[in-house]
Amino acid sequence: MEYNLRDICSVIRSKNSGPYELTFDVIFKDFDMYNKVKAARAINEKAFAELFNIPMSDIMALVYFDPAKAVKITIIRPIPSGALGETDVYGAQQHSPLMGYTFNM
Amino acid sequence: MEELRILSPTAILGYGFPMESFVEGMKRNPHVIAVDAGSTDPGPYYLGAGKSFTDFNSVKRDLEIMIPAAIEAGIPVVIGSAGGCGGHPHVQFVVDIVKEITREKKLTYKLAVIQSELDKELIKSKLTKGEVIPLHPAKEITVADVDETVRIVAQMGEEPFIKALNEGANVIIAGRSYDPSVFAALAIREGFDRGLALHMGKILECAAIAALPGSGSDCMFGYLQKDGFILEPLSPLRKCTTLSVAAHTLYEKTNPYFLPGPGGALNLHQSQFEQITDNKVKVTGTVFEPTPEYFVKLEGVKKVGCRTISIAAVKDPVMIEKIDSIVENVKNRVKNNFESYGIKDFFLDFKIYGKNGVMGLFPGSEDRVAHELCIVIEAVAATQEQADTICGFARSTMLHFGYEGRISTAGNLAFPFSPSDCKVGDVYEFNVYHLMKVDDPSEFFPIEYIDFKTGN
C-alpha cells in the first residue's frame, strides 16, 4: 500500500542544528504507524538523499527515536548559516520535499 | 536538599511571558530563576556586528520583573548568552539594562558579570598546540583564519556560574553559555546528578516550547529530584505530555540519544518519560558521560563585505519561462562591464521566489514555477559603494534586458519601492565552529563583581 508521509505525520519540520547542520524531524501521529515505518525502514538514507538531491555521505545521522515516535535526519548544511548564497538563515523552510514523500509498505 | 526548583520564565530573554504564569512560578518557591538569552539561529551578523538580536525594551521588561522578584525571594537570577551572542558588547548591552533597572528600583544586591569573548592570540597559541579542533562539518582553520575573525566567543559550562554563586552573586549576567548551564549550575553545586540537571536544563532553556501548545514566551517550571525531574507548564492553557517533552528533545539537535556539551555528553538511551499528572511529566534515566579532556565550543565570524539588495517582481510569462538564461546574461553583462574598471571581486546573486528562492541550496529537489516571481537581487562587495554599484547595474540591466522572444519592451521588472535599492550593510560569515581543550573549565571566563547599594 502506498503512503504519503504528510498523511501519517503530525510534525514535519526542518531547522538548523548549529550553523553547520540542518536537521529534519518527522513525528508520526501514532505509534502503530511509526513502528511499521521503523520496521520497514521506509525512511532511510537512500530515499532521503534522493528526495533532497544530495549525496548520502552528507547525511550525518538518521535516527528512529522511539520516545517521540519520530525519525530525525541531520545533514551537513549545503553552506554554513548566513554564508553568501543563503536562502534560509534559520533553516526552517527546507522540509517541503518530505511533505511530498510517498512510499510503499 | 531533596528537591531543587527552577523557574524558566521565557525561551529567550526579551521574548516575554504572561505575568500570571510568572506569579504561579514564584508561588512554587523556586530556588533560582534562569534564562538562556542566546542562539546562533539569527546567523553570523549579530556576533560580528556586536549587536543584540533582541530589543532593549523587550529585554528590560523581562528583567525588570525577574530581578526585583528574585531579590525579594532571596534567590539568584542567572542569565546566559547575554545579548544573544555573548561577546563583550552583547554582555555590556544586558549589563547596561540591569544597571538602569537597579538605579530606577534602588536595588541592593551583588551582580556577577562573566565574560566569554576570547583573545585571538590565545586561540592562535591553542591552535598551534593542536588544542583547537573543528567540530564536523566545520573546516580546519589556520592562524591566518583566526586573524581574519572579527570576534570569537567560547561556550561556558556550569563551572563559572558555580564560582559566581559561591561568591554570593544574586544576579549573574554571563557571556556565551551552553544553554543548559544556567539552569543546572545551582543544582550541580547542591549535589544533584549532573546528567539529570543538564537534561532538565536542555528542556527548560526553551521554556514552554516543550509544552502543548508550545510557546517561546511563557514560563516552565522544573522540579529536580534525586532520581529524576518533573516539568510543569505554568499556564493552565498548556500541558506537558510525554510526547511534547520527548519531541522537544529532538529540537535543534544532531542526534536525540547523544547530546554533547562542555566536558562531556548526555546519553539518553535509558531515558524514560512518564506522565505523572494531567500536565506534568517526569524524566528519569539520563546519564552524563564526561570526556577524558574538557572541551569548550568556540564560535567566530569574519567580515566578508557589504551588501546591497533590490527587490523586484515579474509577471510576464515569456520572461518567467526564460528567467534562468536572463539571470545568466545579466550576471555576465555586470561582470564584463566592470572588469576593466577594476571592480572584479563581488558576489552577485538572484533569489527567485516562486521558483527556487527558498530551496535553492538543494537544486533539483523542487521544480515547480509560479505564475509570478519575486526577485531579490543581491550584491556583496568589499565596500558599500561597490555593492551599490553592482546591485544598481544588475537591476537596471535586468529591467531593460532584451531577452529572446520579448514582447513587453517597456520594462521587465515591477518594483514595489522607490528607491528600489537598499543598503544592508556589513556581511559576516561563520568561520570558527571549533572545540578548544581547556585545563580548567573556568579559566577563560573571567568574573567581575559589582555590589549595588540602593541602586548605586
XYZ file of C-alpha atoms in Angstrom:
561
model
C 0.000 0.000 0.000
C 1.219 3.495 -0.809
C 1.528 6.070 1.964
C 2.137 9.787 1.831
C 4.303 10.938 4.733
C 2.175 14.046 5.136
C -0.928 11.944 5.912
C 0.643 9.859 8.685
C 2.677 12.524 10.495
C 1.727 15.248 12.953
C 5.003 17.160 12.555
C 7.374 17.530 9.608
C 9.921 20.274 10.216
C 13.441 21.479 9.464
C 15.782 23.702 11.463
C 19.453 24.482 11.904
C 21.261 22.409 14.481
C 24.034 24.952 14.902
C 25.260 26.925 11.857
C 26.771 23.919 10.063
C 23.965 21.363 10.212
C 20.381 21.135 9.068
C 18.083 18.757 10.917
C 14.685 17.333 9.996
C 12.139 15.963 12.479
C 9.355 13.683 11.304
C 6.926 12.890 14.122
C 4.215 10.307 13.469
C 0.568 10.588 14.504
C 0.514 7.179 16.202
C 2.879 4.516 17.478
C 1.429 1.770 15.209
C 2.370 3.583 12.043
C 5.715 4.683 13.499
C 6.568 1.086 14.369
C 5.583 -0.101 10.888
C 7.685 2.579 9.205
C 10.580 1.799 11.536
C 10.357 -1.965 10.889
C 10.319 -1.355 7.124
C 12.875 1.463 7.376
C 10.627 3.299 4.942
C 12.527 6.472 5.760
C 16.151 5.687 5.045
C 19.375 7.350 3.957
C 19.000 6.448 0.283
C 15.428 7.746 -0.008
C 16.262 10.935 1.868
C 19.328 11.644 -0.259
C 17.270 11.193 -3.435
C 14.494 13.423 -2.130
C 16.900 16.297 -1.459
C 19.210 15.506 -4.330
C 22.265 15.267 -2.049
C 24.967 12.601 -1.712
C 24.283 10.043 1.029
C 27.595 10.998 2.605
C 26.043 14.368 3.567
C 23.701 12.597 5.997
C 25.241 12.777 9.471
C 22.554 10.888 11.354
C 19.238 9.182 10.635
C 17.765 8.045 13.929
C 14.448 6.444 14.863
C 13.651 7.956 18.290
C 11.017 5.788 19.987
C 10.053 8.097 22.903
C 8.772 10.711 20.442
C 7.675 8.216 17.691
C 9.900 10.248 15.425
C 12.583 9.982 12.816
C 15.338 12.538 12.907
C 17.622 13.190 9.973
C 20.593 15.536 10.274
C 22.632 16.590 7.235
C 25.611 18.769 6.522
C 24.251 22.202 5.645
C 24.992 22.949 1.964
C 26.642 26.166 3.276
C 27.057 27.447 6.845
C 24.091 29.510 8.016
C 24.185 33.037 6.617
C 27.094 32.436 4.224
C 26.930 34.010 0.747
C 24.197 32.244 -1.199
C 21.992 31.643 1.861
C 18.260 31.291 1.309
C 17.030 30.335 4.781
C 19.137 31.558 7.735
C 17.179 29.556 10.337
C 16.723 26.558 8.042
C 13.060 26.420 8.994
C 11.581 26.074 5.471
C 13.654 23.255 3.964
C 11.270 20.431 4.824
C 8.824 20.601 1.911
C 10.271 17.690 -0.136
C 9.432 15.434 2.841
C 5.804 16.532 2.604
C 5.616 15.038 -0.853
C 7.404 11.799 0.084
C 5.431 8.677 -0.803
C 6.451 5.081 -0.198
C 5.057 1.557 -0.350
C 4.840 -0.632 2.687
C 18.230 19.040 49.836
C 15.722 16.621 48.334
C 14.267 18.839 45.616
C 15.586 21.832 43.716
C 13.051 24.003 41.906
C 13.799 26.148 38.868
C 11.681 28.801 37.176
C 12.310 29.327 33.466
C 10.260 32.415 32.551
C 10.925 32.597 28.793
C 12.726 30.851 25.939
C 14.991 33.808 25.176
C 15.491 36.885 27.327
C 13.235 39.504 25.721
C 10.673 37.046 24.330
C 8.404 37.897 27.286
C 5.990 35.908 29.462
C 2.490 36.408 30.907
C 2.605 37.886 34.417
C 0.080 35.273 35.636
C 2.467 32.432 34.747
C 5.407 34.163 36.430
C 3.365 34.672 39.631
C 2.399 30.979 39.561
C 6.096 30.148 39.274
C 7.065 32.320 42.260
C 4.285 30.699 44.352
C 6.123 27.377 43.958
C 9.157 28.786 45.816
C 11.848 28.341 43.168
C 15.491 28.177 44.244
C 16.620 30.005 41.107
C 15.261 31.901 38.097
C 17.251 31.178 34.958
C 17.056 32.311 31.331
C 19.081 31.493 28.276
C 19.385 34.587 26.109
C 21.264 33.254 23.111
C 21.283 31.378 19.850
C 23.273 31.153 16.632
C 19.981 30.886 14.724
C 19.771 34.534 13.642
C 23.006 33.993 11.733
C 26.519 35.412 11.841
C 25.687 39.142 11.678
C 24.959 39.779 15.358
C 28.163 38.197 16.663
C 30.190 40.126 14.087
C 28.491 43.482 14.477
C 28.371 43.248 18.285
C 24.615 43.809 18.313
C 21.868 42.111 20.300
C 19.193 40.394 18.234
C 16.674 41.095 20.988
C 15.348 44.573 21.603
C 16.326 46.883 24.506
C 12.780 47.422 25.793
C 11.807 43.758 25.489
C 14.869 42.670 27.484
C 14.349 45.411 30.065
C 10.691 44.449 30.528
C 11.622 40.820 31.336
C 14.498 41.699 33.686
C 12.509 44.411 35.431
C 10.062 41.744 36.613
C 12.563 38.958 37.309
C 15.309 40.767 39.245
C 13.211 42.516 41.942
C 11.104 39.345 42.431
C 14.235 37.225 42.880
C 15.872 39.679 45.287
C 12.691 39.761 47.362
C 12.577 35.952 47.439
C 16.296 35.763 48.219
C 17.108 33.611 45.181
C 19.554 34.151 42.304
C 18.766 35.164 38.713
C 21.085 33.527 36.189
C 21.262 34.801 32.588
C 23.405 33.029 29.988
C 24.457 34.075 26.456
C 23.684 37.703 27.238
C 22.769 39.857 24.259
C 22.261 36.739 22.142
C 25.884 36.043 21.241
C 27.828 36.627 24.463
C 30.622 38.861 23.137
C 31.815 41.877 25.167
C 29.344 44.325 23.542
C 26.484 41.825 23.963
C 27.211 41.337 27.661
C 27.503 45.111 28.055
C 24.091 45.580 26.401
C 22.456 43.494 29.153
C 24.623 44.876 31.985
C 23.601 48.431 30.999
C 19.945 47.421 31.185
C 20.482 45.734 34.559
C 22.208 48.871 35.915
C 19.337 51.049 34.710
C 16.786 48.813 36.461
C 18.948 48.751 39.604
C 19.036 52.567 39.680
C 15.339 53.002 38.944
C 14.249 50.475 41.571
C 17.019 51.388 44.074
C 18.038 47.757 44.486
C 20.691 46.326 46.797
C 22.420 43.126 45.649
C 25.598 41.601 44.227
C 25.978 41.321 40.443
C 28.418 38.944 38.761
C 29.403 39.554 35.130
C 31.092 36.632 33.362
C 32.822 37.279 30.033
C 33.267 34.742 27.238
C 34.918 36.661 24.381
C 38.400 35.307 23.795
C 41.584 36.983 22.713
C 42.715 35.920 19.229
C 46.285 35.417 20.453
C 45.031 32.770 22.866
C 43.186 30.917 20.089
C 46.259 31.074 17.846
C 48.501 29.653 20.548
C 45.971 26.891 21.317
C 45.673 26.192 17.595
C 49.440 25.843 17.210
C 49.462 23.372 20.117
C 46.749 21.284 18.422
C 44.201 22.168 21.088
C 41.639 23.652 18.680
C 39.858 21.104 16.509
C 36.999 21.618 14.031
C 33.551 20.492 15.019
C 32.480 18.439 11.993
C 31.317 19.593 9.439
C 33.204 22.860 10.057
C 36.589 23.022 8.337
C 40.110 23.158 9.773
C 41.319 26.692 10.458
C 44.752 28.270 10.289
C 46.370 31.100 12.236
C 45.530 33.370 9.258
C 41.841 32.415 9.564
C 41.893 33.385 13.246
C 43.438 36.752 12.303
C 40.550 37.314 9.879
C 37.984 36.635 12.579
C 36.119 39.632 13.963
C 35.025 38.087 17.250
C 35.333 34.691 18.924
C 33.337 33.524 21.941
C 33.503 30.255 23.867
C 30.523 28.459 25.396
C 30.982 28.077 29.129
C 29.683 25.124 31.108
C 28.192 25.318 34.602
C 31.551 25.806 36.396
C 31.924 29.632 36.103
C 28.309 30.009 37.306
C 29.034 27.828 40.343
C 32.050 30.032 41.118
C 29.888 33.170 40.982
C 27.171 31.546 43.118
C 29.822 30.556 45.682
C 30.846 34.214 45.848
C 27.279 35.101 46.769
C 26.162 36.671 43.478
C 22.437 37.438 43.418
C 22.324 38.203 39.709
C 24.648 36.618 37.149
C 24.954 38.038 33.622
C 27.143 35.730 31.564
C 28.519 35.697 28.056
C 28.083 32.756 25.690
C 26.922 29.742 27.654
C 25.973 26.164 26.911
C 22.185 26.606 27.118
C 21.515 24.125 29.986
C 24.325 25.512 32.201
C 22.313 28.419 33.608
C 19.623 26.006 34.801
C 21.944 23.244 36.003
C 24.624 25.262 37.828
C 22.890 25.671 41.204
C 21.633 22.077 41.128
C 25.078 20.648 40.409
C 26.532 22.803 43.179
C 23.923 21.363 45.564
C 24.993 17.834 44.650
C 22.225 16.809 42.262
C 23.006 14.429 39.408
C 24.750 16.261 36.564
C 23.021 14.258 33.811
C 19.539 14.926 35.162
C 20.330 18.578 35.910
C 21.656 19.203 32.395
C 18.854 17.290 30.684
C 16.322 19.330 32.648
C 18.234 22.451 31.564
C 18.041 21.312 27.929
C 14.277 21.354 28.171
C 13.842 24.408 30.424
C 16.020 26.549 28.175
C 13.153 26.730 25.702
C 10.624 27.431 28.495
C 7.113 26.472 27.399
C 8.136 25.363 23.896
C 8.218 21.795 25.290
C 4.545 22.046 26.346
C 1.380 21.556 24.312
C 0.524 24.012 22.822
C 4.113 25.202 22.763
C 5.179 28.789 23.366
C 8.521 30.561 23.471
C 7.016 33.360 25.533
C 5.544 31.535 28.511
C 7.007 30.020 31.698
C 8.010 26.455 32.519
C 8.821 25.069 35.967
C 11.270 22.280 36.792
C 11.458 20.127 39.945
C 14.788 18.309 40.151
C 14.840 15.329 42.488
C 17.406 12.661 43.272
C 16.062 10.123 40.751
C 14.622 12.336 38.025
C 12.995 15.653 37.195
C 9.461 16.896 36.710
C 8.335 19.552 34.231
C 5.241 21.657 34.698
C 3.959 24.455 32.444
C 2.650 27.397 34.468
C -0.225 28.442 32.225
C -3.478 26.479 32.586
C -3.680 26.614 28.775
C -0.689 24.250 28.424
C 0.225 20.695 29.327
C 3.457 18.778 29.325
C 2.901 15.378 27.765
C 5.427 12.570 27.388
C 5.277 13.259 23.672
C 5.675 17.032 23.871
C 8.712 16.611 26.119
C 10.250 13.738 24.144
C 9.624 15.598 20.890
C 11.378 18.644 22.294
C 14.448 16.503 22.909
C 14.735 16.344 19.103
C 14.674 20.089 18.609
C 17.806 21.608 17.048
C 19.964 18.570 17.905
C 22.039 16.289 15.690
C 21.117 13.037 17.422
C 18.484 12.871 20.186
C 20.195 9.993 22.033
C 23.524 11.727 22.433
C 23.852 15.419 23.271
C 27.439 16.687 23.580
C 28.331 19.776 25.611
C 31.219 21.202 27.647
C 33.156 18.432 29.389
C 31.034 15.541 28.164
C 27.736 14.417 26.701
C 24.236 13.487 27.800
C 23.268 9.916 27.000
C 19.507 9.433 26.595
C 19.443 5.753 25.665
C 17.931 4.831 29.056
C 15.760 7.943 29.455
C 12.122 7.348 30.411
C 9.313 9.878 30.021
C 6.366 9.316 32.372
C 3.050 11.198 32.580
C 2.535 11.756 36.317
C -0.452 14.133 36.218
C -2.569 15.664 33.504
C 0.029 18.376 32.822
C 3.303 17.122 34.384
C 5.937 14.779 33.013
C 8.731 13.064 34.913
C 12.002 12.189 33.187
C 14.459 9.624 34.561
C 17.462 7.650 33.372
C 19.544 10.312 31.588
C 23.269 9.905 32.199
C 26.132 12.380 31.833
C 29.267 10.843 30.339
C 32.332 13.028 30.918
C 35.033 13.138 28.253
C 38.629 12.457 29.390
C 39.549 16.001 28.398
C 37.415 19.121 28.811
C 36.471 20.896 25.592
C 34.538 24.132 25.113
C 32.878 25.148 21.861
C 34.130 28.231 20.014
C 32.016 30.392 17.709
C 33.568 33.032 15.494
C 32.734 35.095 12.436
C 34.655 37.027 9.805
C 33.573 40.012 7.742
C 33.077 39.274 4.051
C 31.961 42.668 2.744
C 28.938 44.929 2.409
C 25.540 44.116 0.912
C 23.036 45.976 -1.254
C 19.759 44.412 -2.357
C 16.965 45.262 -4.761
C 13.511 43.682 -4.687
C 11.504 43.350 -7.877
C 8.793 41.155 -9.375
C 7.969 39.605 -12.727
C 4.547 38.733 -14.162
C 5.355 38.378 -17.869
C 5.008 34.683 -18.854
C 7.728 34.872 -21.513
C 10.168 36.382 -19.049
C 9.264 33.760 -16.426
C 9.891 30.995 -18.937
C 13.339 32.363 -19.748
C 14.338 33.527 -16.271
C 17.383 31.267 -15.867
C 19.067 32.392 -19.074
C 18.179 36.031 -18.370
C 19.872 35.818 -14.961
C 22.986 34.297 -16.538
C 23.099 37.000 -19.189
C 22.675 39.810 -16.658
C 25.422 38.338 -14.452
C 27.795 38.200 -17.433
C 26.934 41.745 -18.509
C 27.652 43.092 -14.993
C 30.943 41.214 -14.791
C 32.012 42.329 -18.232
C 31.023 45.953 -17.626
C 33.206 46.437 -14.543
C 36.105 44.113 -15.297
C 38.406 46.702 -16.845
C 37.117 49.419 -14.493
C 38.525 47.421 -11.574
C 35.507 46.090 -9.668
C 36.021 42.366 -10.073
C 35.695 40.878 -6.644
C 31.998 40.741 -5.836
C 29.169 38.292 -5.205
C 26.045 38.756 -7.291
C 23.045 36.546 -6.681
C 19.416 36.449 -7.767
C 16.999 34.774 -5.401
C 13.979 33.836 -7.479
C 10.931 33.413 -5.259
C 8.168 31.433 -6.917
C 10.828 29.191 -8.444
C 13.608 28.138 -6.072
C 14.149 31.133 -3.802
C 13.678 29.148 -0.599
C 15.316 25.867 -1.540
C 17.965 26.998 -3.989
C 20.584 25.204 -1.912
C 19.028 21.877 -2.911
C 18.943 22.172 -6.718
C 16.666 19.681 -8.361
C 14.618 18.919 -5.258
C 11.653 21.007 -6.428
C 10.970 22.383 -9.909
C 7.520 23.906 -9.944
C 7.315 27.549 -11.064
C 4.637 30.059 -10.047
C 2.779 32.464 -12.351
C 4.591 35.441 -10.827
C 8.089 35.695 -9.402
C 9.722 37.840 -6.794
C 13.382 38.506 -7.461
C 15.821 39.658 -4.836
C 18.980 40.951 -6.477
C 21.863 40.779 -4.038
C 25.353 42.224 -4.376
C 28.113 41.782 -1.807
C 31.385 43.621 -2.423
C 34.357 44.977 -0.490
C 32.724 48.344 0.155
C 29.140 49.596 0.392
C 29.779 51.857 -2.587
C 30.873 48.940 -4.771
C 27.924 46.824 -3.598
C 25.600 49.728 -4.559
C 27.263 49.901 -7.980
C 26.933 46.188 -8.713
C 23.383 45.865 -7.417
C 22.236 49.015 -9.228
C 23.805 47.985 -12.505
C 22.372 44.460 -12.273
C 18.937 45.938 -11.556
C 18.983 48.382 -14.482
C 20.397 45.719 -16.815
C 17.680 43.257 -15.878
C 14.968 45.947 -16.157
C 15.760 46.602 -19.818
C 17.294 43.288 -20.849
C 16.233 42.319 -24.390
C 15.756 38.597 -23.981
C 14.766 36.393 -26.894
C 11.030 36.406 -27.614
C 10.433 39.584 -25.603
C 7.066 41.241 -26.262
C 6.827 43.660 -23.325
C 9.525 46.070 -24.395
C 8.947 48.856 -21.833
C 10.464 47.160 -18.784
C 10.930 43.694 -17.303
C 10.547 44.343 -13.587
C 7.845 45.584 -11.213
C 9.409 47.496 -8.308
C 7.322 47.810 -5.147
C 9.532 50.567 -3.722
C 11.259 53.796 -4.641
C 14.187 53.833 -4.028
C 14.453 50.347 -5.450
C 17.803 49.511 -3.881
C 18.536 49.092 -0.216
C 21.864 49.210 1.614
C 22.010 46.318 4.069
C 25.479 46.995 5.497
C 28.169 44.682 6.797
C 28.072 40.992 5.963
C 29.659 38.304 8.125
C 30.158 34.558 7.841
C 30.780 31.910 10.471
C 34.364 30.738 10.141
C 35.079 29.314 13.586
C 32.971 26.482 14.961
C 35.549 24.503 16.828
C 36.315 22.746 20.066
C 39.066 24.048 22.325
C 40.737 21.975 25.024
C 40.968 23.665 28.426
C 42.657 22.532 31.648
C 40.287 24.439 33.906
C 36.633 24.883 32.799
C 36.533 28.396 34.344
C 39.965 29.524 33.114
C 38.840 31.686 30.201
C 35.651 33.076 31.700
C 36.700 35.952 33.992
C 34.175 37.144 36.552
C 33.701 40.714 37.750
C 31.557 41.512 40.794
C 29.631 44.717 41.448
C 27.935 45.435 44.807
C 24.907 47.701 44.488
C 23.520 49.595 47.455
C 20.064 51.149 46.946
C 20.648 51.469 43.239
C 24.270 52.586 43.128
